[in-house]
Coordinates of C-alpha atoms in Angstrom, one line a residue:
Chain A
M124 CA 171.3 -58.4 139.7
I125 CA 174.7 -59.2 138.2
L126 CA 177.5 -60.9 140.0
Y127 CA 181.0 -60.3 138.5
S128 CA 182.9 -63.3 139.7
Y129 CA 185.4 -66.1 138.9
W130 CA 184.7 -69.7 139.5
R131 CA 187.7 -70.4 141.6
S132 CA 187.6 -67.2 143.7
T133 CA 186.8 -68.1 147.3
T134 CA 185.4 -64.6 147.9
S135 CA 183.0 -65.1 144.9
Y136 CA 182.1 -68.5 146.4
R137 CA 181.1 -66.8 149.7
V138 CA 178.7 -64.4 147.9
R139 CA 177.2 -67.0 145.6
A140 CA 176.4 -69.2 148.6
A141 CA 174.7 -66.3 150.4
L142 CA 172.7 -65.3 147.3
N143 CA 171.6 -68.9 146.8
L144 CA 170.7 -69.5 150.5
K145 CA 168.6 -66.3 150.3
R146 CA 167.1 -67.3 147.0
V147 CA 168.1 -64.1 145.3
A148 CA 168.1 -64.3 141.5
Y149 CA 171.3 -63.2 139.8
S150 CA 173.3 -63.8 136.7
Q151 CA 177.1 -64.2 136.7
R152 CA 179.7 -62.5 134.5
T153 CA 183.1 -64.0 134.4
V154 CA 186.1 -62.0 135.4
D155 CA 189.0 -64.3 134.5
L156 CA 191.6 -63.5 137.2
V157 CA 194.3 -65.7 135.4
T158 CA 194.1 -63.7 132.2
G159 CA 193.9 -60.4 134.0
D160 CA 190.3 -59.4 133.2
Q161 CA 190.2 -57.7 136.6
R162 CA 192.7 -55.0 135.4
A163 CA 190.7 -54.1 132.3
P164 CA 189.7 -50.4 132.5
D165 CA 186.0 -51.1 132.2
Y166 CA 186.1 -53.5 135.1
A167 CA 188.4 -51.4 137.3
A168 CA 185.9 -48.6 136.9
L169 CA 183.3 -50.9 138.5
N170 CA 185.7 -52.3 141.1
P171 CA 188.7 -50.0 141.8
G172 CA 190.3 -52.8 144.0
K173 CA 190.5 -54.8 140.7
G174 CA 189.2 -57.9 142.4
V175 CA 186.1 -60.1 142.5
P176 CA 183.3 -60.2 143.4
T177 CA 181.4 -57.1 142.3
L178 CA 177.6 -57.1 142.7
Q179 CA 175.6 -54.8 140.4
L180 CA 172.1 -54.2 141.7
D181 CA 169.1 -53.8 139.4
D182 CA 169.1 -50.0 140.0
G183 CA 172.7 -49.9 138.9
T184 CA 174.3 -49.6 142.4
I185 CA 177.7 -51.2 142.5
L186 CA 178.9 -53.1 145.6
T187 CA 182.4 -54.5 146.2
Q188 CA 184.2 -56.5 148.9
S189 CA 182.5 -59.9 149.6
L190 CA 181.8 -59.2 153.3
A191 CA 180.3 -55.8 152.5
I192 CA 178.1 -57.4 149.9
I193 CA 176.9 -60.1 152.3
D194 CA 176.2 -57.4 154.9
F195 CA 174.0 -55.6 152.4
L196 CA 172.2 -58.9 151.4
D197 CA 171.6 -59.6 155.1
A198 CA 170.0 -56.2 155.6
T199 CA 167.9 -56.4 152.4
Y200 CA 167.1 -60.2 152.2
P201 CA 167.1 -61.1 155.9
D202 CA 165.9 -64.7 155.5
P203 CA 167.9 -66.8 156.3
P204 CA 170.2 -64.5 158.3
M205 CA 174.0 -64.8 157.8
L206 CA 174.6 -63.2 161.2
S207 CA 172.9 -63.3 164.6
G208 CA 170.8 -60.4 165.9
D209 CA 172.6 -60.8 169.3
P210 CA 175.7 -58.5 169.4
A211 CA 178.0 -60.9 171.2
A212 CA 177.0 -63.9 169.1
R213 CA 177.4 -61.9 166.0
A214 CA 180.8 -60.7 167.0
R215 CA 181.9 -64.3 167.5
Q216 CA 180.6 -65.3 164.0
L217 CA 182.4 -62.3 162.5
A218 CA 185.6 -63.1 164.3
V219 CA 185.7 -66.5 162.6
A220 CA 184.7 -65.1 159.2
L221 CA 187.3 -62.3 159.6
T222 CA 190.0 -64.9 160.5
V223 CA 189.5 -66.3 157.0
A224 CA 188.9 -63.0 155.4
T225 CA 191.9 -61.1 156.9
D226 CA 194.4 -63.7 158.2
I227 CA 194.3 -66.4 155.5
H228 CA 192.8 -65.3 152.2
P229 CA 194.5 -62.0 151.5
V230 CA 198.0 -63.4 152.2
N231 CA 197.3 -66.3 149.8
N232 CA 195.7 -64.1 147.1
L233 CA 196.8 -64.7 143.5
R234 CA 198.3 -61.2 143.4
V235 CA 200.4 -61.7 146.5
V236 CA 201.7 -65.0 145.2
G237 CA 202.5 -63.3 141.9
Q238 CA 204.6 -60.7 143.8
L239 CA 206.4 -63.5 145.7
K240 CA 207.4 -64.9 142.3
S241 CA 208.4 -61.7 140.7
R242 CA 210.2 -60.1 143.7
F243 CA 211.7 -63.1 145.4
N244 CA 211.9 -65.7 142.6
A245 CA 209.5 -68.0 144.6
T246 CA 209.1 -71.4 143.0
A247 CA 205.8 -73.2 142.6
D248 CA 206.8 -75.3 145.7
D249 CA 207.6 -72.1 147.7
A250 CA 204.2 -70.7 146.7
Q251 CA 202.4 -73.9 147.8
D252 CA 204.3 -74.0 151.1
W253 CA 203.5 -70.3 151.7
M254 CA 199.8 -70.9 151.1
C255 CA 199.7 -74.0 153.3
H256 CA 201.5 -72.2 156.1
W257 CA 198.8 -69.4 156.4
M258 CA 196.0 -71.9 156.1
A259 CA 197.5 -74.0 158.9
E260 CA 197.9 -71.0 161.2
G261 CA 194.5 -69.7 160.4
F262 CA 192.7 -73.0 160.6
A263 CA 194.3 -73.7 164.0
A264 CA 193.0 -70.3 165.3
I265 CA 189.5 -71.0 163.9
E266 CA 189.4 -74.4 165.5
D267 CA 189.9 -72.7 168.9
L268 CA 187.4 -69.9 168.2
L269 CA 184.6 -72.4 167.2
P270 CA 182.4 -73.6 170.1
D271 CA 183.1 -77.2 171.1
T272 CA 179.6 -78.1 170.3
T273 CA 180.5 -78.0 166.7
H274 CA 182.9 -80.9 167.3
E275 CA 180.9 -82.9 169.7
P276 CA 177.3 -81.7 170.1
A277 CA 175.8 -82.1 173.5
S278 CA 173.5 -85.1 173.7
G279 CA 170.4 -84.3 171.7
A280 CA 171.8 -81.1 170.3
T281 CA 171.5 -80.8 166.5
Q282 CA 174.1 -78.1 166.0
T283 CA 175.9 -78.9 162.8
F284 CA 177.3 -75.6 161.6
A285 CA 179.8 -73.2 163.2
F286 CA 177.4 -71.5 165.6
G287 CA 174.0 -73.2 165.2
D288 CA 171.7 -75.3 163.1
T289 CA 171.9 -73.3 159.9
P290 CA 174.9 -72.0 158.0
D291 CA 176.1 -68.5 158.7
L292 CA 178.8 -66.2 157.4
A293 CA 181.5 -68.1 159.4
D294 CA 180.4 -71.4 157.7
L295 CA 180.5 -69.8 154.2
C296 CA 183.9 -68.3 154.7
I297 CA 185.3 -71.6 156.1
T298 CA 183.8 -73.7 153.3
A299 CA 185.1 -71.5 150.6
Q300 CA 188.6 -71.5 152.2
V301 CA 188.6 -75.2 152.5
Y302 CA 188.0 -75.5 148.8
N303 CA 191.4 -73.8 148.5
A304 CA 192.9 -76.0 151.2
H305 CA 192.0 -79.1 149.2
R306 CA 193.4 -77.5 146.1
W307 CA 196.8 -77.1 147.8
G308 CA 196.9 -80.3 149.7
V309 CA 196.3 -79.1 153.2
D310 CA 195.6 -82.0 155.6
L311 CA 192.4 -81.3 157.5
T312 CA 192.9 -84.0 160.1
P313 CA 194.0 -81.5 162.8
Y314 CA 190.9 -79.4 162.2
P315 CA 187.9 -81.7 162.8
K316 CA 185.4 -78.8 163.4
I317 CA 186.3 -77.2 160.1
A318 CA 186.1 -80.5 158.3
R319 CA 182.7 -81.2 159.8
I320 CA 181.4 -77.7 158.8
E321 CA 182.6 -78.1 155.2
A322 CA 180.8 -81.5 154.9
A323 CA 177.6 -80.1 156.4
C324 CA 177.7 -77.0 154.1
L325 CA 178.4 -79.1 150.9
A326 CA 175.3 -81.2 151.8
I327 CA 173.1 -78.1 151.3
P328 CA 172.1 -77.8 147.6
E329 CA 172.3 -74.0 147.7
I330 CA 175.9 -74.1 148.9
Q331 CA 176.8 -77.0 146.6
A332 CA 175.5 -74.9 143.7
A333 CA 177.8 -72.1 144.7
A334 CA 180.9 -74.4 144.6
P335 CA 183.6 -73.5 142.1
E336 CA 183.2 -76.7 140.0
N337 CA 179.6 -76.0 139.5
Q338 CA 180.0 -72.6 137.9
P339 CA 179.5 -71.9 134.2
D340 CA 183.1 -70.7 133.8
A341 CA 184.6 -73.8 135.4
P342 CA 186.6 -76.0 133.0
R343 CA 184.7 -79.0 131.9
Chain B
M31 CA 186.6 -53.5 179.9
I32 CA 190.1 -54.4 179.1
L33 CA 191.7 -53.8 175.6
Y34 CA 194.7 -56.0 174.9
S35 CA 196.6 -54.0 172.4
Y36 CA 200.0 -52.7 171.2
W37 CA 200.7 -49.0 170.6
R38 CA 201.9 -49.3 167.0
S39 CA 199.2 -51.9 165.9
T40 CA 196.9 -50.2 163.4
T41 CA 194.1 -52.6 164.2
S42 CA 194.4 -51.6 167.9
Y43 CA 194.3 -48.0 166.8
R44 CA 191.0 -48.6 165.0
V45 CA 189.4 -50.0 168.1
R46 CA 190.8 -47.4 170.5
A47 CA 189.4 -44.7 168.3
A48 CA 185.9 -46.3 168.2
L49 CA 186.0 -46.8 172.0
N50 CA 187.0 -43.1 172.5
L51 CA 184.5 -41.7 170.1
K52 CA 181.8 -43.7 171.9
R53 CA 183.1 -42.6 175.3
V54 CA 183.4 -46.2 176.5
A55 CA 185.8 -46.6 179.5
Y56 CA 188.5 -49.1 179.1
S57 CA 192.0 -49.9 180.3
Q58 CA 194.8 -51.2 178.1
R59 CA 197.1 -54.1 178.6
T60 CA 200.2 -54.2 176.3
V61 CA 200.8 -57.2 174.1
D62 CA 204.3 -56.5 172.7
L63 CA 204.2 -57.8 169.2
V64 CA 208.0 -57.3 168.8
T65 CA 209.0 -59.4 171.7
G66 CA 206.3 -62.1 170.9
D67 CA 203.8 -61.6 173.8
Q68 CA 201.1 -62.6 171.4
R69 CA 202.4 -66.1 171.3
A70 CA 202.5 -66.6 175.0
P71 CA 200.1 -69.5 176.0
D72 CA 198.0 -67.3 178.3
Y73 CA 197.4 -64.7 175.7
A74 CA 196.8 -67.3 172.9
A75 CA 194.1 -68.8 175.0
L76 CA 192.3 -65.4 174.9
N77 CA 193.1 -64.8 171.3
P78 CA 193.8 -68.0 169.3
G79 CA 194.7 -65.8 166.2
K80 CA 197.7 -64.6 168.3
G81 CA 197.1 -61.0 167.3
V82 CA 195.8 -57.8 168.7
P83 CA 193.4 -56.4 169.7
T84 CA 191.4 -58.5 172.1
L85 CA 188.6 -56.9 174.1
Q86 CA 187.5 -58.4 177.4
L87 CA 184.1 -57.2 178.5
D88 CA 183.3 -56.7 182.2
D89 CA 181.3 -59.9 182.2
G90 CA 184.4 -61.8 180.9
T91 CA 183.3 -62.1 177.3
I92 CA 186.3 -62.1 175.0
L93 CA 186.0 -60.5 171.6
T94 CA 188.7 -60.7 168.8
Q95 CA 189.2 -59.2 165.4
S96 CA 189.1 -55.4 165.2
L97 CA 186.1 -55.2 162.8
A98 CA 184.1 -57.7 164.8
I99 CA 184.8 -55.7 168.0
I100 CA 183.7 -52.5 166.4
D101 CA 180.6 -54.1 165.1
F102 CA 179.8 -55.2 168.6
L103 CA 180.5 -51.7 170.0
D104 CA 178.2 -50.2 167.3
A105 CA 175.4 -52.5 168.4
T106 CA 175.9 -51.9 172.2
Y107 CA 177.0 -48.3 172.2
P108 CA 175.3 -46.9 169.1
D109 CA 176.2 -43.2 169.6
P110 CA 178.0 -42.1 167.5
P111 CA 177.5 -44.8 164.9
M112 CA 180.4 -46.2 163.0
L113 CA 178.2 -47.4 160.2
S114 CA 175.1 -46.0 158.5
G115 CA 171.7 -47.6 159.0
D116 CA 171.1 -47.5 155.3
P117 CA 172.1 -50.8 153.7
A118 CA 173.7 -49.4 150.6
A119 CA 175.5 -46.6 152.4
R120 CA 176.7 -49.0 154.9
A121 CA 178.0 -51.4 152.2
R122 CA 180.0 -48.5 150.7
Q123 CA 181.5 -47.6 154.1
L124 CA 182.4 -51.3 154.7
A125 CA 183.9 -51.7 151.2
V126 CA 186.4 -48.9 152.0
A127 CA 187.1 -50.3 155.5
L128 CA 187.6 -53.8 154.1
T129 CA 190.0 -52.5 151.4
V130 CA 192.2 -51.5 154.3
A131 CA 191.4 -54.5 156.4
T132 CA 191.8 -57.2 153.8
D133 CA 193.8 -55.8 150.8
I134 CA 196.4 -53.7 152.7
H135 CA 196.9 -54.5 156.3
P136 CA 197.1 -58.3 156.3
V137 CA 199.7 -58.4 153.6
N138 CA 201.9 -56.0 155.5
N139 CA 201.5 -57.6 158.9
L140 CA 204.6 -58.1 161.0
R141 CA 204.2 -61.8 160.7
V142 CA 204.0 -61.8 156.9
V143 CA 207.1 -59.6 156.7
G144 CA 208.8 -62.0 159.1
Q145 CA 208.1 -64.8 156.7
L146 CA 209.4 -62.9 153.8
K147 CA 212.7 -62.5 155.7
S148 CA 212.9 -66.1 156.8
R149 CA 211.7 -67.8 153.6
F150 CA 213.1 -65.4 150.9
N151 CA 215.9 -63.6 152.7
A152 CA 214.1 -60.3 152.1
T153 CA 216.2 -57.4 153.2
A154 CA 214.9 -54.4 155.1
D155 CA 214.7 -52.5 151.8
D156 CA 212.7 -55.4 150.2
A157 CA 210.3 -55.3 153.2
Q158 CA 209.8 -51.6 152.9
D159 CA 209.2 -51.8 149.2
W160 CA 206.7 -54.7 149.7
M161 CA 204.7 -52.7 152.3
C162 CA 204.7 -49.5 150.2
H163 CA 203.5 -51.5 147.1
W164 CA 200.4 -52.8 148.8
M165 CA 199.6 -49.4 150.4
A166 CA 199.9 -47.7 147.0
E167 CA 197.6 -50.3 145.4
G168 CA 195.1 -50.1 148.2
F169 CA 195.1 -46.4 148.6
A170 CA 194.6 -45.9 144.8
A171 CA 191.5 -48.2 145.1
I172 CA 190.2 -46.3 148.1
E173 CA 190.6 -43.0 146.4
D174 CA 188.3 -44.2 143.7
L175 CA 185.8 -45.8 146.1
L176 CA 185.5 -42.5 148.1
P177 CA 182.8 -40.1 147.0
D178 CA 184.2 -37.0 145.2
T179 CA 182.6 -34.8 147.9
T180 CA 185.4 -35.8 150.2
H181 CA 187.8 -34.1 147.9
E182 CA 185.9 -31.1 146.8
P183 CA 182.8 -30.5 148.9
A184 CA 179.9 -29.0 147.0
S185 CA 179.6 -25.3 147.9
G186 CA 178.2 -25.0 151.4
A187 CA 178.6 -28.7 152.1
T188 CA 180.4 -29.6 155.3
Q189 CA 181.4 -33.1 154.5
T190 CA 184.9 -33.6 155.9
F191 CA 185.1 -37.3 156.4
A192 CA 184.9 -40.3 154.1
F193 CA 181.1 -40.4 153.9
G194 CA 179.7 -37.6 155.9
D195 CA 180.3 -35.0 158.6
T196 CA 181.4 -37.4 161.3
P197 CA 184.1 -40.1 161.3
D198 CA 182.9 -43.6 160.5
L199 CA 184.6 -47.0 160.3
A200 CA 186.1 -46.2 156.9
D201 CA 187.7 -43.0 158.4
L202 CA 189.2 -45.0 161.3
C203 CA 190.6 -47.7 159.1
I204 CA 192.1 -45.1 156.7
T205 CA 193.6 -43.0 159.5
A206 CA 195.2 -46.0 161.2
Q207 CA 196.7 -47.3 157.9
V208 CA 198.0 -43.8 157.1
Y209 CA 200.0 -43.9 160.4
N210 CA 201.7 -46.9 158.9
A211 CA 202.1 -45.2 155.6
H212 CA 204.0 -42.3 157.2
R213 CA 206.2 -44.8 159.1
W214 CA 207.3 -46.4 155.8
G215 CA 207.6 -43.2 153.7
V216 CA 204.6 -43.5 151.4
D217 CA 204.0 -40.3 149.5
L218 CA 200.3 -39.3 150.0
T219 CA 200.3 -36.7 147.2
P220 CA 198.4 -39.1 144.8
Y221 CA 195.7 -39.7 147.5
P222 CA 194.2 -36.2 148.4
K223 CA 191.0 -37.6 149.8
I224 CA 192.9 -40.0 152.1
A225 CA 195.2 -37.2 153.2
R226 CA 192.3 -34.9 153.9
I227 CA 190.5 -37.6 155.9
E228 CA 193.5 -38.3 158.1
A229 CA 193.9 -34.6 158.9
A230 CA 190.3 -34.3 159.8
C231 CA 190.4 -37.4 162.0
L232 CA 193.6 -36.3 163.8
A233 CA 191.9 -33.0 164.6
I234 CA 189.4 -34.9 166.7
P235 CA 190.6 -35.3 170.3
E236 CA 189.1 -38.8 170.7
I237 CA 191.0 -40.0 167.6
Q238 CA 194.2 -38.2 168.5
A239 CA 194.1 -39.8 171.9
A240 CA 194.0 -43.2 170.1
A241 CA 197.0 -42.5 168.0
P242 CA 200.1 -44.8 168.6
E243 CA 202.4 -42.1 170.0
N244 CA 199.8 -41.2 172.7
Q245 CA 199.6 -44.7 174.2
P246 CA 201.1 -45.7 177.5
D247 CA 203.3 -48.3 175.9
A248 CA 204.8 -46.0 173.3
P249 CA 208.5 -45.2 173.7
R250 CA 209.1 -41.8 175.3

């Protein structure tokens, strides 16, 4: 399969990590969001939302929206699972993932920041402050949504990730967003569970291999 | 169960419609987003994201994030399903739902518009133009993501909704977002599939009963 993606896109990062953890073979094609590749007619025909990622399956099926793609991968390549089989546990994992995917990421998207600049003459400092504001709000919410065991495991417990001993969708969304947090200088000290999850995820080779700096289109 | 919600919240509207279609009994408690109820400490303890909706189950379990709540309801009250059992079909439904839930709604959220006003002195006209911009972009993408049969059913076909003969998660997200589009004066003429889906959904009593103007906390 072919993943249309961009090295620095955090939604691409989520999907690369899921593909790697599930050991699904794929090749990447770069969609350079900075030069506007996503608005080229050929690409917009694949992905009408003009974003990344897009996953093209071997039978030609086109999938868009990172969480929809990971939902598909979880159904078709169930090992390891990105979401629990227990409905309430799954809803808690999804709530954390969606806090990143709806409350933080979209408001900080390149196209939104572009509109802040063109409509309101936002400066680079304004844009940075805007992005850090939404990350701080969202990270504080996630810190409260995560079980306390992530922060201080009960004696003998091995839980390292958001909701268990293996990374799930919540961990992938958090880790990708924290990449962006580092980029914009967000202090993670108030969010110890998030910082711990990122460290645990980056110690996993499959997730490390999905990180922006390790992509073929990253600057050398 | 108890749904903490607000009449005009489109994410609350999605969950009310799913609960009604599945004939799940619930009572509503108002969280007035305009007066800031969502930031009250008691409510923020339930919902750290300080948003609506929040669903409290009879056993006390708290669920947040509308799409996570609907995922839970689909697992525990499967009839009628909000998503297909076929992974690829389900991914297409989710892609449309997520285009509303990530590309349109979060950027137009009350709190985002509030920040535009406080940071950039956005006027009421600026805010309206901002909201209409993201709805136009997102609706155009959705119009392309929806199958053509929604627009012109093949002879003899009965498909009325986004992906079939019954409303699914994509239909609920679209219909709730279109409520907001009407509120802000978005012309739906360029989006005939979306307009058709909204009309079909509003003709269903369970969805009509979930509409903002039919909530107990709506102004009379």
